[in-house]
CSV table of C-alpha atoms and ligand atoms in Angstrom, one decimal:
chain,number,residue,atom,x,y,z
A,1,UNK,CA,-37.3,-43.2,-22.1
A,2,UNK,CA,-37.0,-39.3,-21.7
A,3,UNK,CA,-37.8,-37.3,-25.0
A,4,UNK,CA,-37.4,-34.1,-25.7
A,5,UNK,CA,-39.6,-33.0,-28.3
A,6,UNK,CA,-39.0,-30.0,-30.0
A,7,UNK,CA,-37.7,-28.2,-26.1
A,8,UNK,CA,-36.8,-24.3,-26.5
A,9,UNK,CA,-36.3,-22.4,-22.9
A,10,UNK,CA,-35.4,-19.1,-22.2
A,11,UNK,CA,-34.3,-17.4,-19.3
A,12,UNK,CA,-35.6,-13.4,-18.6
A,13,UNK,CA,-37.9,-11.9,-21.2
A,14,UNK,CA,-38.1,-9.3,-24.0
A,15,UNK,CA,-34.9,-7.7,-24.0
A,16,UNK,CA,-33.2,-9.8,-21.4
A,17,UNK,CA,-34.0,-12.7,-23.3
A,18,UNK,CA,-31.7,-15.3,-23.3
A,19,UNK,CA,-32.5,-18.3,-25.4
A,20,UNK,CA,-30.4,-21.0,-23.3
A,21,UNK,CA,-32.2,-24.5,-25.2
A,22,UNK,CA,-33.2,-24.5,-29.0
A,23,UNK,CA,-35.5,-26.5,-30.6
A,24,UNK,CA,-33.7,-29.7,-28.8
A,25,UNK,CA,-35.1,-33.0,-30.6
A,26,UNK,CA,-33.1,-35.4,-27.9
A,27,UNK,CA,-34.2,-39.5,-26.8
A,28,UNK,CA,-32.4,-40.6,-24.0
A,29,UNK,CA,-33.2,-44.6,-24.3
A,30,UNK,CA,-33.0,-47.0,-21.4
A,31,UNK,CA,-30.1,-48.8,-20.1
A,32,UNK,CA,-27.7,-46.2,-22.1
A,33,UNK,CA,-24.6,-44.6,-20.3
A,34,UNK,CA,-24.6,-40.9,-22.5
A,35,UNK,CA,-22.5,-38.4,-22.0
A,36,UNK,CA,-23.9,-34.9,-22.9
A,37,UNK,CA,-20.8,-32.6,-23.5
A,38,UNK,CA,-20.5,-28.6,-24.1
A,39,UNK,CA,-18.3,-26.1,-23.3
A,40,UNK,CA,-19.5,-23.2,-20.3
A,41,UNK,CA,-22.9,-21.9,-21.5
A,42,UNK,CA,-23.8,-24.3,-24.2
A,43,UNK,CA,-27.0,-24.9,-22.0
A,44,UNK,CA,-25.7,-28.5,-20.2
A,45,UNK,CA,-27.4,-27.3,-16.9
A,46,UNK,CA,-30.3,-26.2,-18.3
A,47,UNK,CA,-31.2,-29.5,-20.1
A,48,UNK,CA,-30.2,-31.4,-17.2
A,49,UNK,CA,-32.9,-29.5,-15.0
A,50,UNK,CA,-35.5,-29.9,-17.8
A,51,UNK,CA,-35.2,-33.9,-17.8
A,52,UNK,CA,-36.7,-34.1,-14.2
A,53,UNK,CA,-39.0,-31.0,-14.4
A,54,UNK,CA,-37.2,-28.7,-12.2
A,55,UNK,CA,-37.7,-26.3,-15.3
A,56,UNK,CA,-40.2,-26.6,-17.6
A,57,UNK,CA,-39.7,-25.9,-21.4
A,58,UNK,CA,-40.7,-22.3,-22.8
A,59,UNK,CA,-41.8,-24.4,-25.9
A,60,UNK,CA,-42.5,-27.7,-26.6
A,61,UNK,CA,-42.4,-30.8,-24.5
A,62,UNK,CA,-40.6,-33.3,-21.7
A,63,UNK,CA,-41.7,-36.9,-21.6
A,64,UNK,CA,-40.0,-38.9,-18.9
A,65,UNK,CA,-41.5,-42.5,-19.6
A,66,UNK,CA,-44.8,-41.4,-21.1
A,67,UNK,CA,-45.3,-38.7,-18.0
A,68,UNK,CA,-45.1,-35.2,-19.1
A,69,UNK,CA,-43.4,-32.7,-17.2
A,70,UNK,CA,-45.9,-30.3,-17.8
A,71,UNK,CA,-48.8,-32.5,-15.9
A,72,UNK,CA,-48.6,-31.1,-12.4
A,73,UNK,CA,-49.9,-34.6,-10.9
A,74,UNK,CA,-46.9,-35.9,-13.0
A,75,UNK,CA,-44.2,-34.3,-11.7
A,76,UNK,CA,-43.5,-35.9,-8.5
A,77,UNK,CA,-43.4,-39.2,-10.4
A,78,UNK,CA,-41.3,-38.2,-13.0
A,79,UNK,CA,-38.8,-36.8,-9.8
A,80,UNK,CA,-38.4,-40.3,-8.8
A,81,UNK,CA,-37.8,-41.6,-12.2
A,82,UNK,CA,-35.2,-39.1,-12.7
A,83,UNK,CA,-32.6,-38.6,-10.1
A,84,UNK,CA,-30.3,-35.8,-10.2
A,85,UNK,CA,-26.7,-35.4,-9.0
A,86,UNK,CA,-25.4,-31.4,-8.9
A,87,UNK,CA,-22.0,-30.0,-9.6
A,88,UNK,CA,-21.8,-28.8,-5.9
A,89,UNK,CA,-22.0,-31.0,-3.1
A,90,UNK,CA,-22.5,-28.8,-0.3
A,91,UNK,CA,-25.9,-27.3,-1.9
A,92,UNK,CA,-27.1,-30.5,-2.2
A,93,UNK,CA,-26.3,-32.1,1.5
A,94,UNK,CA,-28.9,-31.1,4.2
A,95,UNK,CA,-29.1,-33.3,7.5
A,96,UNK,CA,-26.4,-33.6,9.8
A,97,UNK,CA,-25.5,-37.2,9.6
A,98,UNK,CA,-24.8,-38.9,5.9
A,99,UNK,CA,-27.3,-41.8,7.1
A,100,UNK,CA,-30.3,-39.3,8.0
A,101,UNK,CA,-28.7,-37.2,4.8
A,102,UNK,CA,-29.5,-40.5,2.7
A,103,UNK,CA,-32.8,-40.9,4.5
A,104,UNK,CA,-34.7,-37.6,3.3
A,105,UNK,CA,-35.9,-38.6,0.0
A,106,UNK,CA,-36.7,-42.5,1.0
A,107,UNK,CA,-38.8,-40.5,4.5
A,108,UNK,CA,-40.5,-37.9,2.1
A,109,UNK,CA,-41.7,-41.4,0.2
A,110,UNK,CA,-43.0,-42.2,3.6
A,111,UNK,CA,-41.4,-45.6,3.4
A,112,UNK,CA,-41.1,-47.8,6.4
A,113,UNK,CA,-38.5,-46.9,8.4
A,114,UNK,CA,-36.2,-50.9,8.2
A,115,UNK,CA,-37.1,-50.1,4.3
A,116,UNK,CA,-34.9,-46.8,4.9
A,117,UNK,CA,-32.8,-48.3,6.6
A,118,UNK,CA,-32.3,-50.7,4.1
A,119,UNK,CA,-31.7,-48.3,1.4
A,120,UNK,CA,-29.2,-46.8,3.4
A,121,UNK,CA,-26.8,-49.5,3.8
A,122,UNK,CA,-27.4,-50.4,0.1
A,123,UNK,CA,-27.1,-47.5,-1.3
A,124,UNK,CA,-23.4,-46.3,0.7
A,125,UNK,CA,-22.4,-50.1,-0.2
A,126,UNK,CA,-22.6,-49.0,-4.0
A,127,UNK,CA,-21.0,-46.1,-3.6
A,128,UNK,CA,-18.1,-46.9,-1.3
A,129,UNK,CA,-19.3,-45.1,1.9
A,130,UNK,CA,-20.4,-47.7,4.2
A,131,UNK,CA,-17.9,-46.6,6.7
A,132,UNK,CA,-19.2,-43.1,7.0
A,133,UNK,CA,-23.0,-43.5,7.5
A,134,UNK,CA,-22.5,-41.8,11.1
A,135,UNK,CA,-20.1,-39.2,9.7
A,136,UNK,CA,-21.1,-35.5,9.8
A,137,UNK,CA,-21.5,-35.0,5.8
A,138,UNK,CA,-19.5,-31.2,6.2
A,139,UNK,CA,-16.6,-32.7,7.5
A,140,UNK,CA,-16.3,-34.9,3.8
A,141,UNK,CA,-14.0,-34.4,1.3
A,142,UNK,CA,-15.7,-33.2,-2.0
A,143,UNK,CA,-15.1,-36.0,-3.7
A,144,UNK,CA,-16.9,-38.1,-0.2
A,145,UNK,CA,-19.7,-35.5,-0.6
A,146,UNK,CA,-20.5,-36.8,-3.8
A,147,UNK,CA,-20.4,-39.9,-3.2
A,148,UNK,CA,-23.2,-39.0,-0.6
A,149,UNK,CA,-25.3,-37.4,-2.9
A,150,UNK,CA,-25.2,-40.5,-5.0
A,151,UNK,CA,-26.2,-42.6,-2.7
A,152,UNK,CA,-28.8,-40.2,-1.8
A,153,UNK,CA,-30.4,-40.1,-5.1
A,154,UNK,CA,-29.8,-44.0,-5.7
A,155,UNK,CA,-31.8,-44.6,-2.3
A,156,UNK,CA,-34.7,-43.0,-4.5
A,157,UNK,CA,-34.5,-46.5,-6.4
A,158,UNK,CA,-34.3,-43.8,-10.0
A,159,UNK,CA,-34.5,-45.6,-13.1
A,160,UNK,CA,-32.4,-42.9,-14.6
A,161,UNK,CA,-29.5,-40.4,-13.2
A,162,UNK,CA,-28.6,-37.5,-14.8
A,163,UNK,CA,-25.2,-35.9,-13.3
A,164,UNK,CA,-24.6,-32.7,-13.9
A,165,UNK,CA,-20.6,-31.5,-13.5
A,166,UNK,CA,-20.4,-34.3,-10.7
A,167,UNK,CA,-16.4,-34.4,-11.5
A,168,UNK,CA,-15.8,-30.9,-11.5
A,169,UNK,CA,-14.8,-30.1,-7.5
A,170,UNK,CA,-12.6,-33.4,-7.9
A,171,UNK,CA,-9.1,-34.7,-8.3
A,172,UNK,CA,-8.1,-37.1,-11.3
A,173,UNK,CA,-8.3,-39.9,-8.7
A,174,UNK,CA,-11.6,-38.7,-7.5
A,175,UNK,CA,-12.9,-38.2,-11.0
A,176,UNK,CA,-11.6,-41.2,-12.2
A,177,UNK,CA,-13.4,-43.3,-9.3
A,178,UNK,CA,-16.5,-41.7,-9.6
A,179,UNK,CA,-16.9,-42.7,-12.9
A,180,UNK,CA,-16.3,-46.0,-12.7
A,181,UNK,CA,-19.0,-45.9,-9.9
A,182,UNK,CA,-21.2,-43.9,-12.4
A,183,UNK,CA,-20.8,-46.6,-15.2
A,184,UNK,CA,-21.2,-49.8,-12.7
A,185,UNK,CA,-24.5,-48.4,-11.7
A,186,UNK,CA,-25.3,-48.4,-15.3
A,187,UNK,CA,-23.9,-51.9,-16.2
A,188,UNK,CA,-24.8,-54.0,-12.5
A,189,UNK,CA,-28.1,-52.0,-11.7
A,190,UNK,CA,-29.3,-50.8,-15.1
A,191,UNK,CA,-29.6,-47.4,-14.3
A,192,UNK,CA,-29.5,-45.2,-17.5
A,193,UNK,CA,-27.0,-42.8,-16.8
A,194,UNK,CA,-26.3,-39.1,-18.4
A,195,UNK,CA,-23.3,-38.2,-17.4
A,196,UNK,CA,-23.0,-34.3,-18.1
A,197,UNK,CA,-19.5,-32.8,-18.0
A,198,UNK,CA,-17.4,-29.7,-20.6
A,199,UNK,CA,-14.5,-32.5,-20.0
A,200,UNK,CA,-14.0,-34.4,-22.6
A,201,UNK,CA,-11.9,-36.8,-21.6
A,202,UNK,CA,-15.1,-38.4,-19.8
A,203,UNK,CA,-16.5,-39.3,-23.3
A,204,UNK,CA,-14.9,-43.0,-23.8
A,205,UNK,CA,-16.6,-44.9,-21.3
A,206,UNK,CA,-20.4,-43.3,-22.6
A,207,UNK,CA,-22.7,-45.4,-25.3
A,208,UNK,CA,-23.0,-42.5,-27.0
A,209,UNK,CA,-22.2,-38.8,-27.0
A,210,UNK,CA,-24.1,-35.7,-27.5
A,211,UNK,CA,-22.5,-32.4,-28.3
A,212,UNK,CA,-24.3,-29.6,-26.9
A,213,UNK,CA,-23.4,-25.8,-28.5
A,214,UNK,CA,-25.4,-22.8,-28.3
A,215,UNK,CA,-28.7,-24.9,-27.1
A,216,UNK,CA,-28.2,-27.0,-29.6
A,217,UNK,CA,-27.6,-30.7,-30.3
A,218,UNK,CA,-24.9,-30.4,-32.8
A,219,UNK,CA,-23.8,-34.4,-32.7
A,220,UNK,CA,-25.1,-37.6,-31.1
A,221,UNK,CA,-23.4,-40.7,-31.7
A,222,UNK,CA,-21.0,-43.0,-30.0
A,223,UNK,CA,-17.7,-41.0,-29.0
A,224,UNK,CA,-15.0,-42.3,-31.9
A,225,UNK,CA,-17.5,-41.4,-34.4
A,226,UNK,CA,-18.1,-37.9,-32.8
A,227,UNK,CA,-14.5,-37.4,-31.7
A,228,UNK,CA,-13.7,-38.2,-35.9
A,229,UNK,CA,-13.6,-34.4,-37.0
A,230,UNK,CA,-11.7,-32.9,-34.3
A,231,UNK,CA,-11.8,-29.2,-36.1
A,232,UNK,CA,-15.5,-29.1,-35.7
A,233,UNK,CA,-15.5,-29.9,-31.7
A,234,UNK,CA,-12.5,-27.5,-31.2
A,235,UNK,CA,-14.4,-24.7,-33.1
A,236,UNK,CA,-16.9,-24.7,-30.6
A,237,UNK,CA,-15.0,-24.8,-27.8
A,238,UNK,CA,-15.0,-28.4,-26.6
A,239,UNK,CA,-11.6,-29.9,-25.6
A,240,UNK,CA,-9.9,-33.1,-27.3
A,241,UNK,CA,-9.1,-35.9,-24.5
A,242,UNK,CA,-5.6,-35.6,-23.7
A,243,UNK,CA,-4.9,-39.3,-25.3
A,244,UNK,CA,-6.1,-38.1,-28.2
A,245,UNK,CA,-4.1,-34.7,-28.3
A,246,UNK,CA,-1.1,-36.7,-27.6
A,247,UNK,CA,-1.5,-39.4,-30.6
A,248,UNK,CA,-2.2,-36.6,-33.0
A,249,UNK,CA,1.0,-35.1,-31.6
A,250,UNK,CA,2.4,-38.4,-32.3
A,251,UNK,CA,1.4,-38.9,-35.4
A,252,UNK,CA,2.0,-35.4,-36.9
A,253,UNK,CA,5.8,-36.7,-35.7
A,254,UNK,CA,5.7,-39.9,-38.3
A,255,UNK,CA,4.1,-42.5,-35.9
A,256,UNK,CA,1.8,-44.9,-37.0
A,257,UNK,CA,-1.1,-45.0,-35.1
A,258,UNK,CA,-4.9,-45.2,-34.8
A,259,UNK,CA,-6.5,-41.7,-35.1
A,260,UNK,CA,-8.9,-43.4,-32.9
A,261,UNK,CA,-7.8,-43.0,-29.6
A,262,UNK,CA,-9.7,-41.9,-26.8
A,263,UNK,CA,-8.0,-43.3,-23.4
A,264,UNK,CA,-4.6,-43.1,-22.1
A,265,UNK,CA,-4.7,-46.6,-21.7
A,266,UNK,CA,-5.6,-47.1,-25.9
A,267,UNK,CA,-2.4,-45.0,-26.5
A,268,UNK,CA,-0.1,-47.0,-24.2
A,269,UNK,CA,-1.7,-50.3,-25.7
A,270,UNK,CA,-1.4,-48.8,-29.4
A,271,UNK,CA,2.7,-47.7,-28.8
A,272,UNK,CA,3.2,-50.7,-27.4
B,1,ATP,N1,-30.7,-18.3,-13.9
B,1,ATP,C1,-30.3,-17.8,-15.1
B,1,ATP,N2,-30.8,-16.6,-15.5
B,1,ATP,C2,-30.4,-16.1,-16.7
B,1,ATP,N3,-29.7,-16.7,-17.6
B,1,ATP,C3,-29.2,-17.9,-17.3
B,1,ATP,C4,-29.5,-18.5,-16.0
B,1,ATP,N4,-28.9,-19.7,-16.0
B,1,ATP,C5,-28.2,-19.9,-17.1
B,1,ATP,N5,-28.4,-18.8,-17.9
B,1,ATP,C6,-27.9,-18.6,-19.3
B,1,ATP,O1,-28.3,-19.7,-20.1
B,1,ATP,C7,-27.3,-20.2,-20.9
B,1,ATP,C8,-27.0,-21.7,-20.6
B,1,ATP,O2,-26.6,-21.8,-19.3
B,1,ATP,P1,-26.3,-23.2,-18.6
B,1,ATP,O3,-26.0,-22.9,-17.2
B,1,ATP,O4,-27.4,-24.1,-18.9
B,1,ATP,O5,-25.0,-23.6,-19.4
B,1,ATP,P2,-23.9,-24.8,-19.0
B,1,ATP,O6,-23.6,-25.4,-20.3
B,1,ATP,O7,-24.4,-25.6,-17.9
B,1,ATP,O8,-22.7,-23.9,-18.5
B,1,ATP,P3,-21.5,-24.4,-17.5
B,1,ATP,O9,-20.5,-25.2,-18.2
B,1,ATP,O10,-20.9,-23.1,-17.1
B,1,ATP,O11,-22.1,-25.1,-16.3
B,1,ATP,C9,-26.1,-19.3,-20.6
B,1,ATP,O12,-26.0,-18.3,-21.6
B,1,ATP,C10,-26.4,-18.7,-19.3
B,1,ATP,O13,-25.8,-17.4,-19.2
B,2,MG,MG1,-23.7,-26.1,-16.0
């Protein structure tokens, strides 16, 4: 479980304060898929970097499976508990090789070296790249990158991964795959996953949705009861899912149909 209890942060001080997180009561449970969505500035990236204690809250407290962030002695565990997958690939590749790339973490562990190697295989199987362990990561497509970083944290054995803008650099296609790689880690492996993205159309594969605004947690359910009052999410900036925009479109026209679509695949099922 990671809890958030009662997390305020701010970035800068006195005047140049900037309250980025506020007063966030949040459970992440295990074995859930969440999707934590928000439009630019809503404070995604900050609560993603507070739920493996790269930043630690102004006020109030992280608990990553009973471990507070806060502890000091803590914090390494609670790093590999919680692995974390960045918006950018490039900042997040270092060695020259996507095997030795994969490797870091699993060496830093000080894990036997056929334990590593091991890991790597595994981990590129999950994620589609056992081709490339030998490849120089630069020479990746973004979407390839990604995939390494995956594997990269996977190879850390996390119980929980939190992705932060993973999609963002890609095409549909690459978006679209990495998902599905995303939600068979949570369904085959068990991996809790938060999934954290200002795209909205990402929101119908997720258990359950959060809707971030202003540093705060404005809804939290699963996504056809969050994506009921569309107003409400468009007020704050988040977008509809294009299925969605399309039935309403549809329906505004005299169609019958459900006003809960989410997928493109719900509204070609439901004209049908
Ligand atoms: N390093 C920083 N120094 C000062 N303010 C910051 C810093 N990082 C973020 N902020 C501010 O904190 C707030 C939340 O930023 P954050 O990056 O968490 O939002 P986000 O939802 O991830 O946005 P995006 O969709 O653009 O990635 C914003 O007002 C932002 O300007
Ligand atoms: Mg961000």
């Amino acid at each position: 479980m990671i809890q958030l209890n009662n997390v305020s942060f701010h970035y800068g001080k006195d005047k140049e304060k900037i309250t980025a997180l506020n007063n966030i009561d949040l459970t992440i449970n295990e074995g859930e898929f969440a999707v934590i969505l928000g439009p630019n500035g809503s404070g995604k990236s900050t609560l993603a970097r507070h739920m493996n204690g790269l930043l630690i809250p102004s006020q109030g407290e992280v608990v990553v499976d009973g471990l507070s962030t806060r502890d000091q002695d803590a914090l390494w565990q609670v790093r590999q508990k919680v692995g974390m997958v960045f918006q950018n690939p490039d900042n997040q590749i270092i060695a020259t090789s996507v095997e030795e790339d994969i490797a870091f973490g699993p060496e830093n562990l000080g894990l036997d070296p056929k334990e590593i190697r091991k890991r790597i295989d595994e981990t590129l199987k999950i994620v589609g790249m056992e081709n490339y362990a030998r490849h120089e990561p630069h020479m990746l497509s973004g979407g390839q990158k990604q995939r390494v970083a995956i594997a990269g944290a996977l190879a850390m054995r996390p119980k929980y991964l939190v992705v932060d803008e993973a999609t963002s650099m890609l095409d549909p296609e690459g978006s679209s795959s990495m998902l599905s790689t995303l939600k068979q880690l949570n369904k085959n492996y068990g991996i809790t996953v938060v999934n954290i993205t200002h795209i909205s159309d990402e929101v119908a594969l997720a258990d359950r949705v959060l809707v971030l605004s202003e540093g705060r947690i404005i809804k939290d359910g699963p996504p056809r009861e969050v994506f009921s009052d569309l107003d409400e999410l468009k007020a704050i900036g988040v977008g509809v899912p294009k299925a969605r925009l399309i039935a309403e479109e549809l329906i505004a026209v005299g169609l019958k149909l459900p006003r809960a679509i989410l997928t493109i695949d719900e509204l070609v099922n439901a004209l049908c």
